[in-house]
């Protein structure tokens, strides 16, 4: 299976670009969504979190109180490390399951942490989507109703843009409109179909 990793900083346009690939019939696995799935009620990761942090980590309906957990791990790096060591392998396994089940002609893994975790080991090709920082901030503030300060703090905690771009096989410039992404996605799509075909032929 030919797998394309798609990453970029917050508000760079990962989801916007993903929608164009989905419109072309390609399966996009969203690592953020997987990260939410693995802590749903009934999942073993949620039980581990409750064992460590107590029932305070749950909302009344039995689902994870993300805000509470975010505050705890923000205040204590030790807890953050524990949580990451718990969740990253589980997220990776779940992504692998989804890749194995995929019958898409190639599959995209969209992840803000593609390069920071070993998720990049799951992909054959890396796309980095990029927009100027001012646009990243403006678009994220509009999407999440967050403050400029909050978005800047997240950007500061993420991989530096030049380092990320240095790891790209393809760089997508999202400084124009969302519609401008469509022809860029189509050109990449055609390239990936060829690469997936070549990989398949080499293996058969
Ligand atoms: P990411 O998934 O990388 O965090 P999104 O794709 O969600 O970023 O984009 C952040 C916000 O900016 C979304 O509300 C999205 O619709 C909007 N957006 C993305 N690309 C553009 C663009 N080229 N022009 C205007 N708005 C955009």
GROMACS .gro file of C-alpha atoms and ligand atoms in nm:
model
  231
    1UNK     CA    1   0.000   0.000   0.000
    2UNK     CA    2   0.135   0.339  -0.103
    3UNK     CA    3   0.090   0.576   0.192
    4UNK     CA    4   0.129   0.952   0.177
    5UNK     CA    5   0.187   1.146   0.500
    6UNK     CA    6   0.038   1.494   0.512
    7UNK     CA    7   0.153   1.736   0.778
    8UNK     CA    8   0.189   2.105   0.856
    9UNK     CA    9   0.161   2.343   1.149
   10UNK     CA   10  -0.169   2.436   1.310
   11UNK     CA   11  -0.401   2.612   1.065
   12UNK     CA   12  -0.168   2.548   0.772
   13UNK     CA   13  -0.449   2.374   0.579
   14UNK     CA   14  -0.411   1.998   0.640
   15UNK     CA   15  -0.788   1.948   0.660
   16UNK     CA   16  -0.855   2.181   0.367
   17UNK     CA   17  -0.610   1.990   0.149
   18UNK     CA   18  -0.743   1.655   0.275
   19UNK     CA   19  -1.092   1.746   0.156
   20UNK     CA   20  -0.962   1.781  -0.199
   21UNK     CA   21  -0.806   1.432  -0.188
   22UNK     CA   22  -1.128   1.291  -0.041
   23UNK     CA   23  -1.319   1.450  -0.328
   24UNK     CA   24  -1.092   1.247  -0.560
   25UNK     CA   25  -1.204   0.929  -0.381
   26UNK     CA   26  -0.892   0.883  -0.170
   27UNK     CA   27  -0.912   0.765   0.191
   28UNK     CA   28  -0.764   1.016   0.436
   29UNK     CA   29  -0.688   0.884   0.784
   30UNK     CA   30  -0.691   1.177   1.027
   31UNK     CA   31  -0.453   1.112   1.317
   32UNK     CA   32  -0.635   1.369   1.535
   33UNK     CA   33  -0.957   1.176   1.487
   34UNK     CA   34  -0.780   0.848   1.570
   35UNK     CA   35  -0.641   1.013   1.885
   36UNK     CA   36  -0.999   1.090   1.991
   37UNK     CA   37  -1.126   0.741   1.901
   38UNK     CA   38  -0.870   0.559   2.119
   39UNK     CA   39  -0.994   0.732   2.436
   40UNK     CA   40  -1.365   0.678   2.376
   41UNK     CA   41  -1.565   0.502   2.651
   42UNK     CA   42  -1.488   0.129   2.647
   43UNK     CA   43  -1.134   0.174   2.516
   44UNK     CA   44  -0.851   0.039   2.732
   45UNK     CA   45  -0.659   0.369   2.709
   46UNK     CA   46  -0.947   0.547   2.884
   47UNK     CA   47  -0.936   0.293   3.170
   48UNK     CA   48  -0.559   0.348   3.204
   49UNK     CA   49  -0.613   0.725   3.223
   50UNK     CA   50  -0.880   0.685   3.490
   51UNK     CA   51  -0.656   0.449   3.690
   52UNK     CA   52  -0.384   0.713   3.690
   53UNK     CA   53  -0.578   1.039   3.725
   54UNK     CA   54  -0.895   0.923   3.895
   55UNK     CA   55  -1.259   0.968   3.804
   56UNK     CA   56  -1.198   1.344   3.785
   57UNK     CA   57  -1.066   1.276   3.436
   58UNK     CA   58  -1.419   1.180   3.329
   59UNK     CA   59  -1.720   1.392   3.243
   60UNK     CA   60  -2.058   1.295   3.389
   61UNK     CA   61  -2.147   1.098   3.077
   62UNK     CA   62  -1.837   0.879   3.118
   63UNK     CA   63  -1.638   1.031   2.835
   64UNK     CA   64  -1.291   1.182   2.878
   65UNK     CA   65  -1.273   1.532   3.023
   66UNK     CA   66  -1.017   1.661   2.775
   67UNK     CA   67  -0.997   2.002   2.931
   68UNK     CA   68  -0.912   1.859   3.272
   69UNK     CA   69  -0.651   1.627   3.124
   70UNK     CA   70  -0.499   1.908   2.916
   71UNK     CA   71  -0.460   2.120   3.230
   72UNK     CA   72  -0.300   1.837   3.429
   73UNK     CA   73  -0.045   1.748   3.161
   74UNK     CA   74   0.024   2.113   3.083
   75UNK     CA   75   0.120   2.171   3.447
   76UNK     CA   76   0.326   1.853   3.486
   77UNK     CA   77   0.569   1.736   3.218
   78UNK     CA   78   0.600   1.399   3.393
   79UNK     CA   79   0.229   1.337   3.345
   80UNK     CA   80   0.252   1.456   2.988
   81UNK     CA   81   0.529   1.205   2.916
   82UNK     CA   82   0.327   0.930   3.075
   83UNK     CA   83   0.024   1.016   2.865
   84UNK     CA   84   0.224   1.035   2.543
   85UNK     CA   85   0.391   0.702   2.614
   86UNK     CA   86   0.050   0.549   2.671
   87UNK     CA   87  -0.124   0.698   2.369
   88UNK     CA   88   0.133   0.722   2.089
   89UNK     CA   89   0.179   0.345   2.041
   90UNK     CA   90  -0.198   0.289   2.064
   91UNK     CA   91  -0.264   0.561   1.807
   92UNK     CA   92   0.004   0.420   1.580
   93UNK     CA   93  -0.142   0.066   1.603
   94UNK     CA   94  -0.490   0.196   1.526
   95UNK     CA   95  -0.356   0.389   1.225
   96UNK     CA   96  -0.183   0.071   1.104
   97UNK     CA   97  -0.511  -0.121   1.133
   98UNK     CA   98  -0.686   0.142   0.924
   99UNK     CA   99  -0.408   0.134   0.665
  100UNK     CA  100  -0.436  -0.243   0.640
  101UNK     CA  101  -0.811  -0.219   0.591
  102UNK     CA  102  -0.787   0.055   0.330
  103UNK     CA  103  -0.889  -0.033  -0.025
  104UNK     CA  104  -0.814   0.317  -0.155
  105UNK     CA  105  -0.573   0.335  -0.450
  106UNK     CA  106  -0.329   0.503  -0.213
  107UNK     CA  107  -0.397   0.628   0.138
  108UNK     CA  108  -0.323   0.959   0.305
  109UNK     CA  109  -0.229   0.988   0.671
  110UNK     CA  110  -0.294   1.345   0.784
  111UNK     CA  111  -0.121   1.421   1.113
  112UNK     CA  112   0.010   1.728   1.295
  113UNK     CA  113   0.262   1.495   1.465
  114UNK     CA  114   0.374   1.298   1.161
  115UNK     CA  115   0.736   1.411   1.189
  116UNK     CA  116   0.750   1.438   1.569
  117UNK     CA  117   0.637   1.079   1.634
  118UNK     CA  118   0.727   0.755   1.460
  119UNK     CA  119   0.414   0.792   1.245
  120UNK     CA  120   0.646   0.903   0.964
  121UNK     CA  121   0.775   0.544   0.952
  122UNK     CA  122   0.434   0.440   0.819
  123UNK     CA  123   0.450   0.657   0.506
  124UNK     CA  124   0.627   0.638   0.169
  125UNK     CA  125   0.605   1.005   0.084
  126UNK     CA  126   0.568   1.330   0.280
  127UNK     CA  127   0.362   1.635   0.186
  128UNK     CA  128   0.405   1.948   0.395
  129UNK     CA  129   0.135   2.212   0.362
  130UNK     CA  130   0.250   2.559   0.449
  131UNK     CA  131   0.109   2.909   0.484
  132UNK     CA  132   0.268   3.227   0.618
  133UNK     CA  133   0.248   3.246   0.997
  134UNK     CA  134   0.014   3.547   0.990
  135UNK     CA  135  -0.238   3.343   0.786
  136UNK     CA  136  -0.194   3.038   1.009
  137UNK     CA  137  -0.280   3.255   1.310
  138UNK     CA  138  -0.570   3.437   1.148
  139UNK     CA  139  -0.728   3.117   1.010
  140UNK     CA  140  -0.688   2.922   1.334
  141UNK     CA  141  -0.833   3.208   1.541
  142UNK     CA  142  -1.137   3.214   1.311
  143UNK     CA  143  -1.176   2.834   1.318
  144UNK     CA  144  -1.127   2.770   1.691
  145UNK     CA  145  -1.234   3.108   1.837
  146UNK     CA  146  -0.896   3.112   2.008
  147UNK     CA  147  -0.678   3.413   2.089
  148UNK     CA  148  -0.369   3.515   1.897
  149UNK     CA  149  -0.166   3.435   2.208
  150UNK     CA  150  -0.301   3.079   2.228
  151UNK     CA  151  -0.227   3.012   1.862
  152UNK     CA  152   0.123   3.158   1.891
  153UNK     CA  153   0.191   2.933   2.192
  154UNK     CA  154   0.087   2.626   1.990
  155UNK     CA  155   0.302   2.729   1.695
  156UNK     CA  156   0.598   2.782   1.931
  157UNK     CA  157   0.554   2.428   2.068
  158UNK     CA  158   0.544   2.273   1.720
  159UNK     CA  159   0.838   2.187   1.497
  160UNK     CA  160   1.002   2.488   1.342
  161UNK     CA  161   0.871   2.563   0.994
  162UNK     CA  162   1.210   2.544   0.818
  163UNK     CA  163   1.285   2.207   0.976
  164UNK     CA  164   0.945   2.072   0.874
  165UNK     CA  165   0.981   2.201   0.519
  166UNK     CA  166   1.325   2.039   0.501
  167UNK     CA  167   1.159   1.699   0.548
  168UNK     CA  168   0.903   1.744   0.269
  169UNK     CA  169   0.903   1.543  -0.053
  170UNK     CA  170   0.639   1.785  -0.177
  171UNK     CA  171   0.558   2.128  -0.041
  172UNK     CA  172   0.208   2.270  -0.090
  173UNK     CA  173   0.175   2.646  -0.066
  174UNK     CA  174  -0.159   2.737   0.095
  175UNK     CA  175  -0.118   3.114   0.089
  176UNK     CA  176  -0.391   3.152  -0.173
  177UNK     CA  177  -0.756   3.051  -0.153
  178UNK     CA  178  -0.889   2.707  -0.058
  179UNK     CA  179  -0.991   2.663  -0.422
  180UNK     CA  180  -0.630   2.720  -0.529
  181UNK     CA  181  -0.551   2.391  -0.353
  182UNK     CA  182  -0.766   2.192  -0.593
  183UNK     CA  183  -0.529   2.184  -0.896
  184UNK     CA  184  -0.233   2.126  -0.661
  185UNK     CA  185  -0.412   1.826  -0.508
  186UNK     CA  186  -0.503   1.694  -0.853
  187UNK     CA  187  -0.141   1.712  -0.976
  188UNK     CA  188  -0.021   1.529  -0.663
  189UNK     CA  189  -0.303   1.275  -0.699
  190UNK     CA  190  -0.189   1.186  -1.051
  191UNK     CA  191   0.171   1.156  -0.931
  192UNK     CA  192   0.067   0.929  -0.641
  193UNK     CA  193  -0.145   0.705  -0.865
  194UNK     CA  194   0.162   0.648  -1.082
  195UNK     CA  195   0.388   0.586  -0.782
  196UNK     CA  196   0.134   0.346  -0.628
  197UNK     CA  197   0.112   0.159  -0.960
  198UNK     CA  198   0.494   0.138  -0.988
  199UNK     CA  199   0.520   0.008  -0.631
  200UNK     CA  200   0.255  -0.253  -0.703
  201UNK     CA  201   0.431  -0.364  -1.022
  202UNK     CA  202   0.765  -0.388  -0.843
  203UNK     CA  203   0.607  -0.618  -0.583
  204UNK     CA  204   0.416  -0.845  -0.826
  205LIG     P1  205  -0.516   2.241   0.982
  205LIG     O1  206  -0.598   2.118   0.956
  205LIG     O2  207  -0.379   2.235   0.923
  205LIG     O3  208  -0.510   2.282   1.128
  205LIG     P2  209  -0.733   2.370   0.839
  205LIG     O4  210  -0.734   2.302   0.708
  205LIG     O5  211  -0.839   2.333   0.939
  205LIG     O6  212  -0.587   2.363   0.906
  205LIG     O7  213  -0.738   2.528   0.810
  205LIG     C1  214  -0.756   2.620   0.918
  205LIG     C2  215  -0.877   2.707   0.890
  205LIG     O8  216  -0.846   2.791   0.779
  205LIG     C3  217  -1.002   2.630   0.851
  205LIG     O9  218  -1.115   2.695   0.901
  205LIG     C4  219  -0.998   2.633   0.700
  205LIG    O10  220  -1.126   2.622   0.643
  205LIG     C5  221  -0.934   2.768   0.672
  205LIG     N1  222  -0.850   2.766   0.550
  205LIG     C6  223  -0.766   2.669   0.512
  205LIG     N2  224  -0.705   2.702   0.397
  205LIG     C7  225  -0.751   2.824   0.363
  205LIG     C8  226  -0.726   2.914   0.253
  205LIG     N3  227  -0.641   2.883   0.156
  205LIG     N4  228  -0.793   3.031   0.252
  205LIG     C9  229  -0.879   3.063   0.351
  205LIG     N5  230  -0.908   2.983   0.456
  205LIG    C10  231  -0.844   2.866   0.464
   0.00000   0.00000   0.00000
